[in-house]
XYZ file of N, CA and C in Angstrom:
234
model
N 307.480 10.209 -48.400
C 306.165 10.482 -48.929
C 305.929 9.634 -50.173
N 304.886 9.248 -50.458
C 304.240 8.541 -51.506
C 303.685 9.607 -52.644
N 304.846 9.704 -53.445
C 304.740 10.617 -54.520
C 303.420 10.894 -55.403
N 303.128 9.504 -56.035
C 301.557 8.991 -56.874
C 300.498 9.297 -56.181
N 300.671 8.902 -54.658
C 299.370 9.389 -53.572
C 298.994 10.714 -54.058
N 300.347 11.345 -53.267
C 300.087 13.056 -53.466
C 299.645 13.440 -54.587
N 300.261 13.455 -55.487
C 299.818 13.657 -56.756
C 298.726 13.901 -57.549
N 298.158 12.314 -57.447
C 297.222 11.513 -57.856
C 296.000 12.670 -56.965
N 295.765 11.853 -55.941
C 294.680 12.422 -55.191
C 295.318 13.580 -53.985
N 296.274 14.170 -54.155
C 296.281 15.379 -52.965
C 296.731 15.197 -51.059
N 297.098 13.449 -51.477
C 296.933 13.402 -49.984
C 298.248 12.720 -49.794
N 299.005 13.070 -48.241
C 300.134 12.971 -47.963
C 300.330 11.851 -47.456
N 301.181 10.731 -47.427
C 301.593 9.439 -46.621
C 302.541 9.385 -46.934
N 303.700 9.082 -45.102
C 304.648 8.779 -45.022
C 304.739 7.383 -45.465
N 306.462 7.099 -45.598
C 306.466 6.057 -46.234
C 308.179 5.505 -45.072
N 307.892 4.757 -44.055
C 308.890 4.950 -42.964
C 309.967 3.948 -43.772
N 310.889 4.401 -43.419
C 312.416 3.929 -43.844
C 312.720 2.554 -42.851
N 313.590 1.619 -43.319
C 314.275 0.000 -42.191
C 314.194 0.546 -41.570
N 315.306 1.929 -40.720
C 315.518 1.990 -39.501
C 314.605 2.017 -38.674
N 313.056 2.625 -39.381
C 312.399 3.241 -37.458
C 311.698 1.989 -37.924
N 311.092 1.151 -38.986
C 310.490 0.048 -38.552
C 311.097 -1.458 -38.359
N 312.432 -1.536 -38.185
C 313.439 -2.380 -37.634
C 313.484 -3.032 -36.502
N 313.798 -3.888 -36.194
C 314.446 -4.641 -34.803
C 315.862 -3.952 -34.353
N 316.451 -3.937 -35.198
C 317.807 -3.874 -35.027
C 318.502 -2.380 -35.600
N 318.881 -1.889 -34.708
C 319.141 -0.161 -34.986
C 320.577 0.095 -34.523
N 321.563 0.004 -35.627
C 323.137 0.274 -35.435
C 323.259 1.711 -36.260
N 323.974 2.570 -35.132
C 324.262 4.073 -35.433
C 325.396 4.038 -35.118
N 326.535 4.351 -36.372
C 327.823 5.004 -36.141
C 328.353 6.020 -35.822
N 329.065 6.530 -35.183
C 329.405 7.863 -34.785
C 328.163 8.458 -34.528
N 327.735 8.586 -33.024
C 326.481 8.741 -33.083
C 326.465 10.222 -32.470
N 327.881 10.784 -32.246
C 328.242 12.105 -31.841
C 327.973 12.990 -33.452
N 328.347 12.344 -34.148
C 328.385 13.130 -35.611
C 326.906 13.373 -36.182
N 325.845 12.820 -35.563
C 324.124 13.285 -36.074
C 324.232 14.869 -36.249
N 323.353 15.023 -37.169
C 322.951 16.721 -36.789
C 322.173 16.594 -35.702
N 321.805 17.916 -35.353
C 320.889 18.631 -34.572
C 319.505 17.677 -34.936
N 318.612 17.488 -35.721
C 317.923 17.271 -35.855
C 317.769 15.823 -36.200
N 318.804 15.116 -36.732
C 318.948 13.443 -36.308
C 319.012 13.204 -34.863
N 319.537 13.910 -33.629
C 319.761 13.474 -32.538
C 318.472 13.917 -32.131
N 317.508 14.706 -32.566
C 315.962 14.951 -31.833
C 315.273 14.003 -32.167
N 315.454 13.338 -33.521
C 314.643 12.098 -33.603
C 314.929 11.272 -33.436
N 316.190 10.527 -32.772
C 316.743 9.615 -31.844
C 316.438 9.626 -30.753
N 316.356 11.022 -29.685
C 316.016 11.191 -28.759
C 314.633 10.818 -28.282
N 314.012 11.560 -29.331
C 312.349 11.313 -29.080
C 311.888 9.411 -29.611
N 313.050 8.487 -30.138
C 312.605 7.324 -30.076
C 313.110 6.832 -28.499
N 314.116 7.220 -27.879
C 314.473 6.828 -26.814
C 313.513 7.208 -25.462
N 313.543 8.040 -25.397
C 312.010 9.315 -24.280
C 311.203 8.530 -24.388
N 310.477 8.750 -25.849
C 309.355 8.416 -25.985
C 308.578 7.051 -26.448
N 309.906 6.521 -27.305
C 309.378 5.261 -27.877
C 308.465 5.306 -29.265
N 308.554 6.848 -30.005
C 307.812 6.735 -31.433
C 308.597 7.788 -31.693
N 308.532 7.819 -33.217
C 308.964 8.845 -34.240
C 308.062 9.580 -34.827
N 308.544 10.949 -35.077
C 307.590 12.042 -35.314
C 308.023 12.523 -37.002
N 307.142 12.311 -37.988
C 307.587 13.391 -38.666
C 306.008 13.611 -39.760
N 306.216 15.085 -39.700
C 304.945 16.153 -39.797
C 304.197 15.705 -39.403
N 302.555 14.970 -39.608
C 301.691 14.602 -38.789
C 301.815 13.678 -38.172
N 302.892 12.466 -38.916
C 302.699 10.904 -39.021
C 303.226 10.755 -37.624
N 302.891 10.072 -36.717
C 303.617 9.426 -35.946
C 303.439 7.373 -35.314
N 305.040 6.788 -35.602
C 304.826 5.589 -35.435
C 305.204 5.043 -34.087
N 304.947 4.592 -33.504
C 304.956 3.969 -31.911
C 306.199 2.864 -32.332
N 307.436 2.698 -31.599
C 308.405 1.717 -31.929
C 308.648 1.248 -30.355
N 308.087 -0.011 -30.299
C 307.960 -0.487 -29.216
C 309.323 -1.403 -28.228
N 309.368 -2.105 -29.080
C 310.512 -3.177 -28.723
C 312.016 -2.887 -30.076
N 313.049 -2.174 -29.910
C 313.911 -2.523 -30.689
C 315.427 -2.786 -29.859
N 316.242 -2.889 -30.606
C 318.109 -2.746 -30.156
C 318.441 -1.774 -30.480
N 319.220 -1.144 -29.888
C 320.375 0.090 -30.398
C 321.100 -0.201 -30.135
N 322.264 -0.168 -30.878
C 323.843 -0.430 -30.951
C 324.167 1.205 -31.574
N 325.146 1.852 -30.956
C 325.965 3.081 -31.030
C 326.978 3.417 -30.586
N 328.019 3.413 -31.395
C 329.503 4.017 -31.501
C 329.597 5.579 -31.031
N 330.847 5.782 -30.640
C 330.976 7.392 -30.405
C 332.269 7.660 -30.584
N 333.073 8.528 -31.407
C 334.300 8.685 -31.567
C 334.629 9.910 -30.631
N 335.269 9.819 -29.199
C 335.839 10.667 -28.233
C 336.662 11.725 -29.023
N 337.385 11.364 -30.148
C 338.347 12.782 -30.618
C 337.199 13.727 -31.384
N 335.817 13.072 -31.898
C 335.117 14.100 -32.749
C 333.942 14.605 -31.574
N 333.941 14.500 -30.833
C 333.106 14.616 -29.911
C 331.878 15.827 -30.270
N 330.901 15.635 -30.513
C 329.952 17.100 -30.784
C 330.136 17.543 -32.235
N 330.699 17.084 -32.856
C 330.900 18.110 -34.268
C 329.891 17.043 -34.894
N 329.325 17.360 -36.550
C 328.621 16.661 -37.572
C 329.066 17.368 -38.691
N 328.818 17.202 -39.801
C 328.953 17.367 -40.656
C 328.007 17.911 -41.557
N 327.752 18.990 -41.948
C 326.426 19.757 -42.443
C 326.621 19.292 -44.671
């Protein structure tokens, strides 16, 4: 979010991070996401955009590169 926006005049804008507006998308241990990192991975894979509160960005063309460590299989780290 754009802190000064809000502030200033009351109004909310995301402010998207490299990864979702990237070419190039390398995820390590991609078993170790929370719950809610792997829904918004998911929903770029499904769907091809990212969701968060109203904003949503359409990510059309990227790479994913992702690791998975077989001994941690399912666990994350809270």
């Amino acid at each position: 979010m754009k802190l000064g926006k809000l502030m200033s005049k009351g109004e909310e804008e995301v402010v998207w991070r490299k990864f979702v507006t990237s070419f190039w998308k390398i995820i390590d241990e991609v078993n170790r996401l929370t719950p809610y990192a792997q829904d918004i991975l998911l929903s770029l894979l499904a769907e091809g955009q990212v969701k968060y509160y109203d904003s949503v960005i359409d990510v059309n063309k990227y790479s994913l590169f992702a690791t998975i460590n077989p001994q941690d299989v399912g666990t994350f780290e809270t």
